[in-house]
mmCIF file of C-alpha atoms in Angstrom:
data_model
loop_
_atom_site.group_PDB
_atom_site.id
_atom_site.type_symbol
_atom_site.label_atom_id
_atom_site.label_comp_id
_atom_site.label_asym_id
_atom_site.label_seq_id
_atom_site.Cartn_x
_atom_site.Cartn_y
_atom_site.Cartn_z
ATOM 1 C CA UNK V 49 -35.322 -5.625 34.069
ATOM 2 C CA UNK V 50 -38.622 -4.395 35.448
ATOM 3 C CA UNK V 51 -41.933 -5.872 34.505
ATOM 4 C CA UNK V 52 -44.681 -3.418 33.713
ATOM 5 C CA UNK V 53 -47.060 -3.355 36.657
ATOM 6 C CA UNK V 54 -50.700 -2.718 35.772
ATOM 7 C CA UNK V 55 -51.862 0.435 37.556
ATOM 8 C CA UNK V 56 -48.866 0.437 39.887
ATOM 9 C CA UNK V 57 -49.353 4.115 40.580
ATOM 10 C CA UNK V 58 -52.965 3.709 41.676
ATOM 11 C CA UNK V 59 -52.127 0.693 43.830
ATOM 12 C CA UNK V 60 -49.292 2.563 45.534
ATOM 13 C CA UNK V 61 -51.526 5.558 46.158
ATOM 14 C CA UNK V 62 -54.252 3.366 47.619
ATOM 15 C CA UNK V 63 -51.795 1.452 49.825
ATOM 16 C CA UNK V 64 -50.178 4.688 51.052
ATOM 17 C CA UNK V 65 -53.526 6.259 51.985
ATOM 18 C CA UNK V 66 -54.537 3.130 53.872
ATOM 19 C CA UNK V 67 -51.302 3.077 55.842
ATOM 20 C CA UNK V 68 -51.290 6.829 56.540
ATOM 21 C CA UNK V 69 -54.843 6.445 57.855
ATOM 22 C CA UNK V 70 -54.080 3.367 59.978
ATOM 23 C CA UNK V 71 -50.670 4.337 61.408
ATOM 24 C CA UNK V 72 -50.189 8.022 60.699
ATOM 25 C CA UNK V 73 -48.070 9.608 57.969
ATOM 26 C CA UNK V 74 -44.850 9.843 59.996
ATOM 27 C CA UNK V 75 -45.060 6.215 61.105
ATOM 28 C CA UNK V 76 -45.338 4.841 57.559
ATOM 29 C CA UNK V 77 -42.297 3.905 55.444
ATOM 30 C CA UNK V 78 -41.982 3.621 51.690
ATOM 31 C CA UNK V 79 -41.028 -0.058 52.172
ATOM 32 C CA UNK V 80 -44.353 -0.672 53.904
ATOM 33 C CA UNK V 81 -46.303 1.112 51.182
ATOM 34 C CA UNK V 82 -44.612 -0.928 48.470
ATOM 35 C CA UNK V 83 -45.204 -4.186 50.390
ATOM 36 C CA UNK V 84 -48.895 -3.385 50.933
ATOM 37 C CA UNK V 85 -49.261 -2.695 47.204
ATOM 38 C CA UNK V 86 -47.410 -5.910 46.340
ATOM 39 C CA UNK V 87 -44.694 -3.926 44.563
ATOM 40 C CA UNK V 88 -41.053 -3.039 45.139
ATOM 41 C CA UNK V 89 -39.613 0.134 46.641
ATOM 42 C CA UNK V 90 -37.915 0.680 43.314
ATOM 43 C CA UNK V 91 -41.318 0.789 41.627
ATOM 44 C CA UNK V 92 -42.510 3.263 44.253
ATOM 45 C CA UNK V 93 -39.642 5.629 43.468
ATOM 46 C CA UNK V 94 -40.321 5.334 39.764
ATOM 47 C CA UNK V 95 -43.708 6.951 40.446
ATOM 48 C CA UNK V 96 -43.145 9.238 43.460
ATOM 49 C CA UNK V 97 -40.139 11.196 44.721
ATOM 50 C CA UNK V 98 -41.061 10.482 48.353
ATOM 51 C CA UNK V 99 -43.993 9.487 50.531
ATOM 52 C CA UNK V 100 -45.263 13.078 50.729
ATOM 53 C CA UNK V 101 -45.591 13.308 46.965
ATOM 54 C CA UNK V 102 -48.268 10.587 47.071
ATOM 55 C CA UNK V 103 -50.502 13.249 48.641
ATOM 56 C CA UNK V 104 -49.448 16.230 46.500
ATOM 57 C CA UNK V 105 -48.512 14.911 43.063
ATOM 58 C CA UNK V 106 -51.243 16.618 41.013
ATOM 59 C CA UNK V 107 -50.151 20.159 41.783
ATOM 60 C CA UNK V 108 -48.456 21.134 38.494
ATOM 61 C CA UNK V 109 -51.357 19.826 36.434
ATOM 62 C CA UNK V 110 -53.768 21.736 38.669
ATOM 63 C CA UNK V 111 -51.873 24.999 38.161
ATOM 64 C CA UNK V 112 -51.776 24.463 34.408
ATOM 65 C CA UNK V 113 -55.488 23.667 34.268
ATOM 66 C CA UNK V 114 -56.358 26.828 36.157
ATOM 67 C CA UNK V 115 -54.022 28.962 34.055
ATOM 68 C CA UNK V 116 -55.438 27.579 30.805
ATOM 69 C CA UNK V 117 -59.046 28.090 31.854
ATOM 70 C CA UNK V 118 -58.447 31.690 32.901
ATOM 71 C CA UNK V 119 -56.566 32.397 29.667
ATOM 72 C CA UNK V 120 -59.296 30.812 27.529
ATOM 73 C CA UNK V 121 -62.262 32.558 29.170
ATOM 74 C CA UNK V 122 -64.188 34.805 26.725
ATOM 75 C CA UNK V 123 -62.902 38.367 26.423
ATOM 76 C CA UNK V 124 -66.208 39.541 27.848
ATOM 77 C CA UNK V 125 -65.759 37.487 31.061
ATOM 78 C CA UNK V 126 -65.291 39.473 34.265
ATOM 79 C CA UNK V 127 -62.408 38.437 36.557
ATOM 80 C CA UNK V 128 -64.789 36.457 38.762
ATOM 81 C CA UNK V 129 -66.402 34.779 35.764
ATOM 82 C CA UNK V 130 -62.962 33.724 34.535
ATOM 83 C CA UNK V 131 -62.044 32.160 37.890
ATOM 84 C CA UNK V 132 -65.477 30.576 38.200
ATOM 85 C CA UNK V 133 -64.786 28.620 35.020
ATOM 86 C CA UNK V 134 -61.342 27.620 36.265
ATOM 87 C CA UNK V 135 -62.674 26.427 39.623
ATOM 88 C CA UNK V 136 -65.433 24.452 37.932
ATOM 89 C CA UNK V 137 -62.785 22.683 35.875
ATOM 90 C CA UNK V 138 -60.903 21.854 39.081
ATOM 91 C CA UNK V 139 -64.147 20.535 40.554
ATOM 92 C CA UNK V 140 -64.589 18.205 37.587
ATOM 93 C CA UNK V 141 -61.218 16.559 38.259
ATOM 94 C CA UNK V 142 -62.507 15.434 41.630
ATOM 95 C CA UNK V 143 -65.650 13.857 40.177
ATOM 96 C CA UNK V 144 -66.073 10.411 41.698
ATOM 97 C CA UNK V 145 -63.037 10.906 43.965
ATOM 98 C CA UNK V 146 -64.771 12.141 47.099
ATOM 99 C CA UNK V 147 -63.909 9.154 49.267
ATOM 100 C CA UNK V 148 -60.274 9.439 48.216
ATOM 101 C CA UNK V 149 -60.264 13.208 48.820
ATOM 102 C CA UNK V 150 -61.849 12.738 52.237
ATOM 103 C CA UNK V 151 -59.250 10.208 53.350
ATOM 104 C CA UNK V 152 -56.418 12.317 51.991
ATOM 105 C CA UNK V 153 -57.735 15.356 53.877
ATOM 106 C CA UNK V 154 -57.996 13.397 57.136
ATOM 107 C CA UNK V 155 -54.316 12.406 56.793
ATOM 108 C CA UNK V 156 -53.335 16.034 56.148
ATOM 109 C CA UNK V 157 -55.455 17.398 59.001
ATOM 110 C CA UNK V 158 -53.697 15.024 61.415
ATOM 111 C CA UNK V 159 -50.190 16.255 60.535
ATOM 112 C CA UNK V 160 -48.954 19.862 60.973
ATOM 113 C CA UNK V 161 -46.177 19.446 58.394
ATOM 114 C CA UNK V 162 -48.678 18.306 55.770
ATOM 115 C CA UNK V 163 -51.045 21.132 56.699
ATOM 116 C CA UNK V 164 -48.226 23.607 55.987
ATOM 117 C CA UNK V 165 -47.614 21.939 52.635
ATOM 118 C CA UNK V 166 -51.325 22.209 51.809
ATOM 119 C CA UNK V 167 -51.410 25.908 52.745
ATOM 120 C CA UNK V 168 -48.409 26.547 50.513
ATOM 121 C CA UNK V 169 -50.147 24.726 47.678
ATOM 122 C CA UNK V 170 -53.220 26.941 48.063
ATOM 123 C CA UNK V 171 -51.070 30.085 48.253
ATOM 124 C CA UNK V 172 -49.297 29.019 45.051
ATOM 125 C CA UNK V 173 -52.660 28.418 43.405
ATOM 126 C CA UNK V 174 -53.726 31.977 44.270
ATOM 127 C CA UNK V 175 -50.459 33.370 42.899
ATOM 128 C CA UNK V 176 -50.879 31.452 39.637
ATOM 129 C CA UNK V 177 -54.483 32.659 39.272
ATOM 130 C CA UNK V 178 -53.452 36.267 39.926
ATOM 131 C CA UNK V 179 -50.772 35.993 37.233
ATOM 132 C CA UNK V 180 -53.215 34.485 34.750
ATOM 133 C CA UNK V 181 -55.684 37.310 35.455
ATOM 134 C CA UNK V 182 -52.875 39.827 35.037
ATOM 135 C CA UNK V 183 -52.254 38.458 31.529
ATOM 136 C CA UNK V 184 -55.931 39.258 30.765
ATOM 137 C CA UNK V 185 -55.023 42.877 31.572
ATOM 138 C CA UNK V 186 -56.948 42.811 34.835
ATOM 139 C CA UNK V 187 -55.236 45.539 36.848
ATOM 140 C CA UNK V 188 -54.079 45.248 40.460
ATOM 141 C CA UNK V 189 -55.468 44.948 43.068
ATOM 142 C CA UNK V 190 -58.460 43.386 41.249
ATOM 143 C CA UNK V 191 -56.412 40.421 39.996
ATOM 144 C CA UNK V 192 -54.976 39.551 43.407
ATOM 145 C CA UNK V 193 -58.258 40.198 45.210
ATOM 146 C CA UNK V 194 -60.111 37.928 42.804
ATOM 147 C CA UNK V 195 -57.473 35.188 42.982
ATOM 148 C CA UNK V 196 -57.133 35.162 46.775
ATOM 149 C CA UNK V 197 -60.900 35.258 47.210
ATOM 150 C CA UNK V 198 -61.382 32.470 44.682
ATOM 151 C CA UNK V 199 -58.978 30.237 46.604
ATOM 152 C CA UNK V 200 -60.756 31.114 49.871
ATOM 153 C CA UNK V 201 -64.072 30.077 48.305
ATOM 154 C CA UNK V 202 -62.524 26.919 46.872
ATOM 155 C CA UNK V 203 -61.175 25.977 50.313
ATOM 156 C CA UNK V 204 -64.593 26.364 51.947
ATOM 157 C CA UNK V 205 -66.354 24.575 49.074
ATOM 158 C CA UNK V 206 -63.906 21.672 49.176
ATOM 159 C CA UNK V 207 -64.404 21.343 52.913
ATOM 160 C CA UNK V 208 -68.201 21.336 52.476
ATOM 161 C CA UNK V 209 -67.959 18.783 49.722
ATOM 162 C CA UNK V 210 -65.880 16.246 51.652
ATOM 163 C CA UNK V 211 -67.894 16.774 54.857
ATOM 164 C CA UNK V 212 -71.334 16.388 53.329
ATOM 165 C CA UNK V 213 -73.354 13.231 53.089
ATOM 166 C CA UNK V 214 -75.099 12.221 49.908
ATOM 167 C CA UNK V 215 -73.981 12.266 46.338
ATOM 168 C CA UNK V 216 -73.083 15.919 45.973
ATOM 169 C CA UNK V 217 -70.823 17.312 43.338
ATOM 170 C CA UNK V 218 -67.820 19.570 43.939
ATOM 171 C CA UNK V 219 -68.477 21.668 40.834
ATOM 172 C CA UNK V 220 -71.959 22.465 42.120
ATOM 173 C CA UNK V 221 -70.727 23.236 45.625
ATOM 174 C CA UNK V 222 -68.149 25.651 44.154
ATOM 175 C CA UNK V 223 -70.833 27.392 42.096
ATOM 176 C CA UNK V 224 -73.147 27.650 45.108
ATOM 177 C CA UNK V 225 -70.329 29.016 47.278
ATOM 178 C CA UNK V 226 -69.463 31.713 44.740
ATOM 179 C CA UNK V 227 -73.143 32.704 44.598
ATOM 180 C CA UNK V 228 -73.286 32.828 48.389
ATOM 181 C CA UNK V 229 -70.197 35.005 48.534
ATOM 182 C CA UNK V 230 -71.856 37.419 46.137
ATOM 183 C CA UNK V 231 -74.979 37.528 48.329
ATOM 184 C CA UNK V 232 -72.862 38.010 51.468
ATOM 185 C CA UNK V 233 -70.862 40.919 50.072
ATOM 186 C CA UNK V 234 -73.902 42.545 48.440
ATOM 187 C CA UNK V 235 -75.436 43.379 51.812
ATOM 188 C CA UNK V 236 -72.447 45.311 53.162
ATOM 189 C CA UNK I 202 -30.518 40.386 90.079
ATOM 190 C CA UNK I 203 -31.583 41.931 86.791
ATOM 191 C CA UNK I 204 -31.738 45.643 86.228
ATOM 192 C CA UNK I 205 -34.834 46.937 84.500
ATOM 193 C CA UNK I 206 -33.911 47.784 80.916
ATOM 194 C CA UNK I 207 -35.872 50.665 79.418
ATOM 195 C CA UNK I 208 -37.712 49.418 76.329
ATOM 196 C CA UNK I 209 -35.621 46.235 76.144
ATOM 197 C CA UNK I 210 -38.305 44.548 74.081
ATOM 198 C CA UNK I 211 -38.389 47.273 71.443
ATOM 199 C CA UNK I 212 -34.587 47.407 71.247
ATOM 200 C CA UNK I 213 -34.376 43.636 70.805
ATOM 201 C CA UNK I 214 -37.034 43.699 68.113
ATOM 202 C CA UNK I 215 -35.260 46.493 66.262
ATOM 203 C CA UNK I 216 -31.875 44.753 66.536
ATOM 204 C CA UNK I 217 -33.334 41.431 65.355
ATOM 205 C CA UNK I 218 -35.005 42.975 62.299
ATOM 206 C CA UNK I 219 -31.764 44.754 61.372
ATOM 207 C CA UNK I 220 -29.770 41.542 61.603
ATOM 208 C CA UNK I 221 -32.364 39.409 59.793
ATOM 209 C CA UNK I 222 -32.331 41.981 56.996
ATOM 210 C CA UNK I 223 -28.537 42.234 56.812
ATOM 211 C CA UNK I 224 -27.583 38.558 57.216
ATOM 212 C CA UNK I 225 -30.781 36.540 56.778
ATOM 213 C CA UNK I 226 -32.909 34.965 59.481
ATOM 214 C CA UNK I 227 -31.102 31.604 59.566
ATOM 215 C CA UNK I 228 -27.678 33.222 59.829
ATOM 216 C CA UNK I 229 -28.575 35.325 62.878
ATOM 217 C CA UNK I 230 -28.131 34.088 66.460
ATOM 218 C CA UNK I 231 -29.850 35.233 69.636
ATOM 219 C CA UNK I 232 -26.406 36.161 71.020
ATOM 220 C CA UNK I 233 -25.909 38.548 68.099
ATOM 221 C CA UNK I 234 -29.335 40.102 68.541
ATOM 222 C CA UNK I 235 -28.710 40.690 72.242
ATOM 223 C CA UNK I 236 -25.271 42.160 71.555
ATOM 224 C CA UNK I 237 -26.617 44.529 68.876
ATOM 225 C CA UNK I 238 -29.292 45.706 71.322
ATOM 226 C CA UNK I 239 -26.690 46.148 74.072
ATOM 227 C CA UNK I 240 -28.483 43.569 76.242
ATOM 228 C CA UNK I 241 -27.858 40.034 77.458
ATOM 229 C CA UNK I 242 -29.164 36.783 76.000
ATOM 230 C CA UNK I 243 -30.942 36.265 79.294
ATOM 231 C CA UNK I 244 -32.882 39.478 78.735
ATOM 232 C CA UNK I 245 -33.745 38.310 75.216
ATOM 233 C CA UNK I 246 -35.254 35.096 76.564
ATOM 234 C CA UNK I 247 -37.231 37.023 79.164
ATOM 235 C CA UNK I 248 -39.073 38.674 76.246
ATOM 236 C CA UNK I 249 -39.082 36.058 73.471
ATOM 237 C CA UNK I 250 -39.128 32.247 73.441
ATOM 238 C CA UNK I 251 -36.851 32.150 70.383
ATOM 239 C CA UNK I 252 -35.707 34.258 67.458
ATOM 240 C CA UNK I 253 -38.794 33.376 65.414
ATOM 241 C CA UNK I 254 -41.103 34.785 68.052
ATOM 242 C CA UNK I 255 -39.631 38.254 67.472
ATOM 243 C CA UNK I 256 -41.505 38.186 64.157
ATOM 244 C CA UNK I 257 -44.733 36.540 65.374
ATOM 245 C CA UNK I 258 -45.293 37.613 68.969
ATOM 246 C CA UNK I 259 -48.518 39.622 68.533
ATOM 247 C CA UNK I 260 -50.595 36.693 67.317
ATOM 248 C CA UNK I 261 -52.659 35.946 70.446
ATOM 249 C CA UNK I 262 -53.533 39.609 70.920
ATOM 250 C CA UNK I 263 -54.527 39.816 67.257
ATOM 251 C CA UNK I 264 -56.868 36.821 67.579
ATOM 252 C CA UNK I 265 -58.428 38.265 70.704
ATOM 253 C CA UNK I 266 -58.911 41.670 69.101
ATOM 254 C CA UNK I 267 -60.648 40.144 66.115
ATOM 255 C CA UNK I 268 -62.836 37.898 68.276
ATOM 256 C CA UNK I 269 -63.884 40.805 70.493
ATOM 257 C CA UNK I 270 -64.729 43.070 67.580
ATOM 258 C CA UNK I 271 -66.856 40.434 65.886
ATOM 259 C CA UNK I 272 -68.648 39.649 69.166
ATOM 260 C CA UNK I 273 -69.289 43.334 69.889
ATOM 261 C CA UNK I 274 -70.625 44.264 66.444
ATOM 262 C CA UNK I 275 -74.255 45.468 66.538
ATOM 263 C CA UNK I 276 -76.893 42.742 66.275
ATOM 264 C CA UNK I 277 -77.983 44.306 63.006
ATOM 265 C CA UNK I 278 -74.515 43.928 61.445
ATOM 266 C CA UNK I 279 -74.230 41.471 58.552
ATOM 267 C CA UNK I 280 -71.364 38.949 58.663
ATOM 268 C CA UNK I 281 -69.259 41.114 56.342
ATOM 269 C CA UNK I 282 -69.998 44.250 58.373
ATOM 270 C CA UNK I 283 -68.851 42.440 61.508
ATOM 271 C CA UNK I 284 -65.542 41.379 59.940
ATOM 272 C CA UNK I 285 -65.085 44.813 58.384
ATOM 273 C CA UNK I 286 -65.046 46.308 61.877
ATOM 274 C CA UNK I 287 -62.609 43.652 63.083
ATOM 275 C CA UNK I 288 -60.226 44.205 60.176
ATOM 276 C CA UNK I 289 -60.360 47.967 60.662
ATOM 277 C CA UNK I 290 -59.307 47.426 64.274
ATOM 278 C CA UNK I 291 -56.398 45.295 63.065
ATOM 279 C CA UNK I 292 -55.475 48.047 60.632
ATOM 280 C CA UNK I 293 -55.337 50.567 63.465
ATOM 281 C CA UNK I 294 -52.722 48.502 65.314
ATOM 282 C CA UNK I 295 -50.372 48.960 62.381
ATOM 283 C CA UNK I 296 -50.808 52.739 62.357
ATOM 284 C CA UNK I 297 -47.345 54.331 62.083
ATOM 285 C CA UNK I 298 -45.677 50.911 61.809
ATOM 286 C CA UNK I 299 -45.459 50.599 58.038
ATOM 287 C CA UNK I 300 -41.665 50.707 57.835
ATOM 288 C CA UNK I 301 -41.445 48.020 60.508
ATOM 289 C CA UNK I 302 -44.113 45.901 58.772
ATOM 290 C CA UNK I 303 -42.338 46.254 55.434
ATOM 291 C CA UNK I 304 -38.991 45.110 56.830
ATOM 292 C CA UNK I 305 -40.613 42.224 58.688
ATOM 293 C CA UNK I 306 -42.371 41.122 55.504
ATOM 294 C CA UNK I 307 -39.137 41.231 53.498
ATOM 295 C CA UNK I 308 -37.505 38.925 56.081
ATOM 296 C CA UNK I 309 -40.468 36.511 55.875
ATOM 297 C CA UNK I 310 -40.602 36.568 52.072
ATOM 298 C CA UNK I 311 -36.923 35.559 51.965
ATOM 299 C CA UNK I 312 -37.398 32.433 54.113
ATOM 300 C CA UNK I 313 -39.697 29.485 53.223
ATOM 301 C CA UNK I 314 -39.980 28.344 56.855
ATOM 302 C CA UNK I 315 -41.177 31.788 57.918
ATOM 303 C CA UNK I 316 -43.591 31.936 54.980
ATOM 304 C CA UNK I 317 -45.169 28.679 56.200
ATOM 305 C CA UNK I 318 -45.464 30.154 59.685
ATOM 306 C CA UNK I 319 -47.163 33.250 58.244
ATOM 307 C CA UNK I 320 -49.619 31.140 56.230
ATOM 308 C CA UNK I 321 -50.498 29.159 59.364
ATOM 309 C CA UNK I 322 -51.055 32.421 61.223
ATOM 310 C CA UNK I 323 -53.466 33.609 58.539
ATOM 311 C CA UNK I 324 -55.264 30.243 58.491
ATOM 312 C CA UNK I 325 -55.653 30.451 62.278
ATOM 313 C CA UNK I 326 -56.987 33.976 61.951
ATOM 314 C CA UNK I 327 -59.646 32.736 59.518
ATOM 315 C CA UNK I 328 -60.588 29.882 61.875
ATOM 316 C CA UNK I 329 -60.926 32.282 64.820
ATOM 317 C CA UNK I 330 -63.088 34.659 62.755
ATOM 318 C CA UNK I 331 -65.323 31.795 61.604
ATOM 319 C CA UNK I 332 -65.802 30.697 65.223
ATOM 320 C CA UNK I 333 -66.620 34.231 66.326
ATOM 321 C CA UNK I 334 -69.176 34.535 63.520
ATOM 322 C CA UNK I 335 -70.631 31.166 64.522
ATOM 323 C CA UNK I 336 -71.241 32.546 68.011
ATOM 324 C CA UNK I 337 -73.316 35.305 66.369
ATOM 325 C CA UNK I 338 -75.515 32.501 65.013
ATOM 326 C CA UNK I 339 -74.243 32.971 61.483
ATOM 327 C CA UNK I 340 -74.857 29.540 59.927
ATOM 328 C CA UNK I 341 -72.354 27.573 57.858
ATOM 329 C CA UNK I 342 -71.103 27.968 55.196
ATOM 330 C CA UNK I 343 -71.685 31.734 55.508
ATOM 331 C CA UNK I 344 -69.419 32.025 58.572
ATOM 332 C CA UNK I 345 -66.482 30.193 56.991
ATOM 333 C CA UNK I 346 -66.955 31.872 53.614
ATOM 334 C CA UNK I 347 -66.958 35.301 55.230
ATOM 335 C CA UNK I 348 -63.955 34.521 57.424
ATOM 336 C CA UNK I 349 -61.789 32.996 54.686
ATOM 337 C CA UNK I 350 -62.686 35.798 52.292
ATOM 338 C CA UNK I 351 -61.961 38.444 54.927
ATOM 339 C CA UNK I 352 -58.485 37.015 55.465
ATOM 340 C CA UNK I 353 -57.930 36.885 51.699
ATOM 341 C CA UNK I 354 -58.869 40.576 51.478
ATOM 342 C CA UNK I 355 -56.687 41.426 54.467
ATOM 343 C CA UNK I 356 -53.720 39.680 52.840
ATOM 344 C CA UNK I 357 -54.113 41.657 49.619
ATOM 345 C CA UNK I 358 -54.714 44.919 51.488
ATOM 346 C CA UNK I 359 -51.667 44.405 53.697
ATOM 347 C CA UNK I 360 -49.535 43.724 50.646
ATOM 348 C CA UNK I 361 -50.824 46.883 48.945
ATOM 349 C CA UNK I 362 -50.210 48.910 52.062
ATOM 350 C CA UNK I 363 -46.572 47.890 52.533
ATOM 351 C CA UNK I 364 -45.821 48.155 48.810
ATOM 352 C CA UNK I 365 -47.307 51.605 48.265
ATOM 353 C CA UNK I 366 -45.472 54.897 48.426
ATOM 354 C CA UNK I 367 -46.866 57.837 50.307
ATOM 355 C CA UNK I 368 -48.515 58.105 53.673
ATOM 356 C CA UNK I 369 -51.366 55.677 53.176
ATOM 357 C CA UNK I 370 -53.282 54.062 55.958
ATOM 358 C CA UNK I 371 -53.908 50.334 56.353
ATOM 359 C CA UNK I 372 -57.425 50.827 57.709
ATOM 360 C CA UNK I 373 -58.342 52.781 54.575
ATOM 361 C CA UNK I 374 -56.734 50.222 52.259
ATOM 362 C CA UNK I 375 -58.719 47.438 53.972
ATOM 363 C CA UNK I 376 -61.971 49.396 53.548
ATOM 364 C CA UNK I 377 -61.195 50.097 49.887
ATOM 365 C CA UNK I 378 -60.323 46.449 49.264
ATOM 366 C CA UNK I 379 -63.601 45.234 50.791
ATOM 367 C CA UNK I 380 -65.482 47.708 48.596
ATOM 368 C CA UNK I 381 -63.578 46.506 45.557
ATOM 369 C CA UNK I 382 -64.383 42.886 46.361
ATOM 370 C CA UNK I 383 -68.057 43.802 46.518
ATOM 371 C CA UNK I 384 -67.835 45.480 43.127
ATOM 372 C CA UNK I 385 -65.938 42.520 41.666
ATOM 373 C CA UNK I 386 -68.442 39.914 42.849
ATOM 374 C CA UNK I 387 -71.472 42.052 41.928
ATOM 375 C CA UNK I 388 -70.734 41.739 38.225
ATOM 376 C CA UNK I 389 -70.731 37.928 38.137
#
């Protein structure tokens, strides 16, 4: 029935971001996204559950990546060292995707419903990190404090990364932000 | 026309929390809250815009308190010292209100829409703190890092406070949590 479409997913994602940017998220339909990508609605729904998922599809993989990196950190790693490694791995995923990330963020920032979804995603990320730290026998409240703080740092680093000019690198910005947090808390 | 009702606001708040706990937030109507409090719906709407506001009404005052405390911190205070003072002031508001805070939190935790609202409130709190730090000439990213981290610590401290047995004190839990964050980041 259906022909295989080379990189249909990427084309749909690109078309959706363009339309969300031009018209706004609420004003864009799946039919329009499919048409812009030169594909059918049916193909769209083979890749995404709905038009919101185009913006949030990587979440499960992100959680798994973070969980794995925290679990695999050396036994000698402190809680913050374990999350540092996990956040660096997240940073690497975004390598070369800054323009995409910037456009995605602009769409989210323009829509309160999407902002809520993004906040829930970050809260879930913190919960997953706290659980992974708990499995390393990090007691409470250290596990939750580390996880919530790590997500706070990630949020600020991500924002710096997409706002900055020049060819910067998210992994480096995350590392710098963690170092700055350490310097900021040291003086108190 | 309307008689003055002694402590109508407090009675409505108490009645609403009881009903949200017993039946769930979505299943409770304003008419039922007013009836439980022995007041009219009209009186309810004189105090609250809707049934959600019963859970979130203190937000503007909270933002103002935090802004004022950061602005009034001594010139010599570091960014984290300034937010420490602000969070301690927030902690003092909750003095003697732990049972209320615990019941409110249970209602929120049971309802995804209310959880989103709570996350937005915390994100707004971080934004307000970052702005207040900016007015103290704290550069970026230090202002945002401090603000987002402070809210992360507050979240964990609040959770510890409402979960704990015994007569603990939110202001103390916040102070302890900030100290623990310092110790956690120092080792990295």
